[in-house]
């Protein structure tokens, strides 16, 4: 089992992250990755950029706790979570979640669980810049409902 958590301003390479999950890993038959990017529209408004802030130290602990919960539910081995902070432009990558497991069902479920809980529990604050000005975003009701289904 290997966990990697990084909160960073710099972009990341999906190929490098995938390689880190799979390198010298002959125990796991499944690797599931998710990447999220800044969209150009949200709730019908044109988005110009997204600024992400966090609480250093607390954020990493929160992500580690989310991964620990996933480990209690599913048989998973390597987990990599990268979340960017700072001002991001349209199309830029925000988040990477990668999970390996001997079985695909566990890898899919754990990856989705980690991403769902990251959206509602991790101490990130998101501010969108739109045509109508800047606005701070709350967790969407659908994200909260999805997390409650776990």
Short mmCIF file of C-alpha atoms in Angstrom, two decimals:
data_model
loop_
_atom_site.label_atom_id
_atom_site.label_comp_id
_atom_site.label_asym_id
_atom_site.label_seq_id
_atom_site.Cartn_x
_atom_site.Cartn_y
_atom_site.Cartn_z
CA UNK A 1 0.00 0.00 0.00
CA UNK A 2 1.30 3.36 -0.99
CA UNK A 3 -0.50 6.69 -0.66
CA UNK A 4 0.63 9.88 -2.33
CA UNK A 5 -1.10 13.17 -1.55
CA UNK A 6 -0.02 16.49 -3.04
CA UNK A 7 -1.56 19.94 -2.85
CA UNK A 8 0.28 22.02 -5.42
CA UNK A 9 0.20 25.02 -7.72
CA UNK A 10 2.04 23.36 -10.59
CA UNK A 11 0.34 21.20 -13.22
CA UNK A 12 0.81 17.44 -13.27
CA UNK A 13 1.35 14.83 -15.96
CA UNK A 14 -1.38 12.20 -16.11
CA UNK A 15 1.07 9.83 -17.83
CA UNK A 16 3.62 10.23 -15.02
CA UNK A 17 0.97 9.66 -12.36
CA UNK A 18 -0.31 6.55 -14.13
CA UNK A 19 3.25 5.25 -14.39
CA UNK A 20 3.77 5.81 -10.65
CA UNK A 21 0.64 3.77 -9.91
CA UNK A 22 1.62 0.88 -12.15
CA UNK A 23 5.43 0.79 -11.96
CA UNK A 24 6.70 -2.42 -10.31
CA UNK A 25 3.10 -3.25 -9.41
CA UNK A 26 2.31 -6.79 -10.50
CA UNK A 27 -0.20 -7.41 -7.66
CA UNK A 28 -2.92 -5.18 -9.02
CA UNK A 29 -4.91 -5.99 -12.13
CA UNK A 30 -6.90 -2.75 -12.09
CA UNK A 31 -5.96 0.90 -12.22
CA UNK A 32 -8.67 3.56 -12.29
CA UNK A 33 -7.88 7.24 -12.71
CA UNK A 34 -9.98 10.38 -12.68
CA UNK A 35 -8.91 13.83 -13.74
CA UNK A 36 -10.93 17.00 -13.37
CA UNK A 37 -10.47 20.23 -15.33
CA UNK A 38 -11.79 23.80 -15.18
CA UNK A 39 -14.93 24.08 -17.32
CA UNK A 40 -15.85 27.09 -19.40
CA UNK A 41 -19.42 27.20 -18.03
CA UNK A 42 -21.04 26.53 -14.67
CA UNK A 43 -24.71 26.89 -13.81
CA UNK A 44 -25.32 28.63 -17.12
CA UNK A 45 -22.63 31.27 -16.66
CA UNK A 46 -19.44 31.77 -18.64
CA UNK A 47 -16.44 31.01 -16.42
CA UNK A 48 -13.16 32.87 -16.99
CA UNK A 49 -11.04 31.26 -14.26
CA UNK A 50 -11.20 29.33 -11.01
CA UNK A 51 -9.21 30.16 -7.89
CA UNK A 52 -8.71 27.45 -5.28
CA UNK A 53 -7.54 28.02 -1.73
CA UNK A 54 -7.01 25.55 1.11
CA UNK A 55 -6.01 25.21 4.73
CA UNK A 56 -2.43 23.80 4.71
CA UNK A 57 -1.92 20.81 6.97
CA UNK A 58 -5.63 20.33 7.53
CA UNK A 59 -6.22 19.60 3.85
CA UNK A 60 -3.65 16.81 3.70
CA UNK A 61 -5.05 15.25 6.90
CA UNK A 62 -8.55 15.38 5.44
CA UNK A 63 -7.43 13.66 2.24
CA UNK A 64 -5.56 11.00 4.23
CA UNK A 65 -8.74 10.34 6.25
CA UNK A 66 -10.80 9.99 3.07
CA UNK A 67 -8.29 7.47 1.68
CA UNK A 68 -8.33 5.57 4.99
CA UNK A 69 -12.14 5.31 4.77
CA UNK A 70 -11.82 3.94 1.23
CA UNK A 71 -9.28 1.37 2.45
CA UNK A 72 -11.77 0.15 5.09
CA UNK A 73 -14.43 -0.41 2.42
CA UNK A 74 -12.49 -1.83 -0.52
CA UNK A 75 -9.39 -3.85 -1.25
CA UNK A 76 -7.13 -1.18 -2.74
CA UNK A 77 -3.40 -0.73 -2.78
CA UNK A 78 -1.83 2.35 -4.35
CA UNK A 79 -3.65 5.67 -4.13
CA UNK A 80 -2.51 9.00 -5.59
CA UNK A 81 -4.41 12.25 -5.04
CA UNK A 82 -3.21 15.54 -6.46
CA UNK A 83 -5.22 18.74 -6.05
CA UNK A 84 -4.10 22.03 -7.45
CA UNK A 85 -4.52 25.42 -5.80
CA UNK A 86 -4.15 28.98 -7.03
CA UNK A 87 -5.71 30.61 -10.07
CA UNK A 88 -6.47 28.19 -12.88
CA UNK A 89 -7.58 28.98 -16.42
CA UNK A 90 -10.26 27.24 -18.48
CA UNK A 91 -9.18 23.74 -19.46
CA UNK A 92 -6.44 23.45 -16.84
CA UNK A 93 -6.28 20.33 -14.71
CA UNK A 94 -7.51 20.64 -11.12
CA UNK A 95 -7.45 17.16 -9.65
CA UNK A 96 -6.07 13.67 -10.17
CA UNK A 97 -7.31 10.61 -8.28
CA UNK A 98 -5.73 7.24 -9.06
CA UNK A 99 -6.40 3.91 -7.37
CA UNK A 100 -5.04 0.40 -7.93
CA UNK A 101 -6.57 -2.86 -6.80
CA UNK A 102 -6.44 -6.55 -7.62
CA UNK A 103 -10.03 -6.15 -8.89
CA UNK A 104 -11.66 -3.49 -11.07
CA UNK A 105 -14.86 -3.18 -9.01
CA UNK A 106 -12.92 -2.14 -5.92
CA UNK A 107 -10.75 0.28 -7.92
CA UNK A 108 -13.78 1.95 -9.57
CA UNK A 109 -15.76 2.24 -6.33
CA UNK A 110 -12.84 3.53 -4.25
CA UNK A 111 -11.89 6.10 -6.88
CA UNK A 112 -15.44 7.43 -7.09
CA UNK A 113 -15.76 7.47 -3.28
CA UNK A 114 -12.50 9.40 -2.86
CA UNK A 115 -13.54 11.95 -5.49
CA UNK A 116 -17.06 12.35 -4.05
CA UNK A 117 -15.77 12.92 -0.53
CA UNK A 118 -12.98 15.17 -1.74
CA UNK A 119 -15.64 17.47 -3.24
CA UNK A 120 -17.60 17.86 0.00
CA UNK A 121 -15.22 17.18 2.90
CA UNK A 122 -11.78 18.42 1.91
CA UNK A 123 -11.16 22.01 3.04
CA UNK A 124 -10.87 23.66 -0.37
CA UNK A 125 -12.51 26.95 -1.23
CA UNK A 126 -13.33 27.68 -4.86
CA UNK A 127 -13.96 31.09 -6.37
CA UNK A 128 -15.18 31.44 -9.94
CA UNK A 129 -14.56 34.49 -12.07
CA UNK A 130 -17.58 35.03 -14.36
CA UNK A 131 -19.14 37.78 -16.47
CA UNK A 132 -21.15 38.74 -13.36
CA UNK A 133 -18.05 39.00 -11.17
CA UNK A 134 -16.39 36.65 -8.70
CA UNK A 135 -18.35 34.24 -6.53
CA UNK A 136 -17.39 31.63 -3.95
CA UNK A 137 -18.81 28.18 -4.64
CA UNK A 138 -20.50 25.88 -2.17
CA UNK A 139 -20.68 22.11 -2.51
CA UNK A 140 -23.52 21.27 -4.86
CA UNK A 141 -26.57 19.53 -3.45
CA UNK A 142 -26.05 16.67 -5.90
CA UNK A 143 -22.51 16.17 -4.56
CA UNK A 144 -23.82 16.02 -0.99
CA UNK A 145 -26.56 13.58 -2.01
CA UNK A 146 -24.07 11.38 -3.85
CA UNK A 147 -21.77 11.27 -0.83
CA UNK A 148 -24.69 10.35 1.43
CA UNK A 149 -25.39 7.33 -0.78
CA UNK A 150 -22.08 5.80 0.31
#
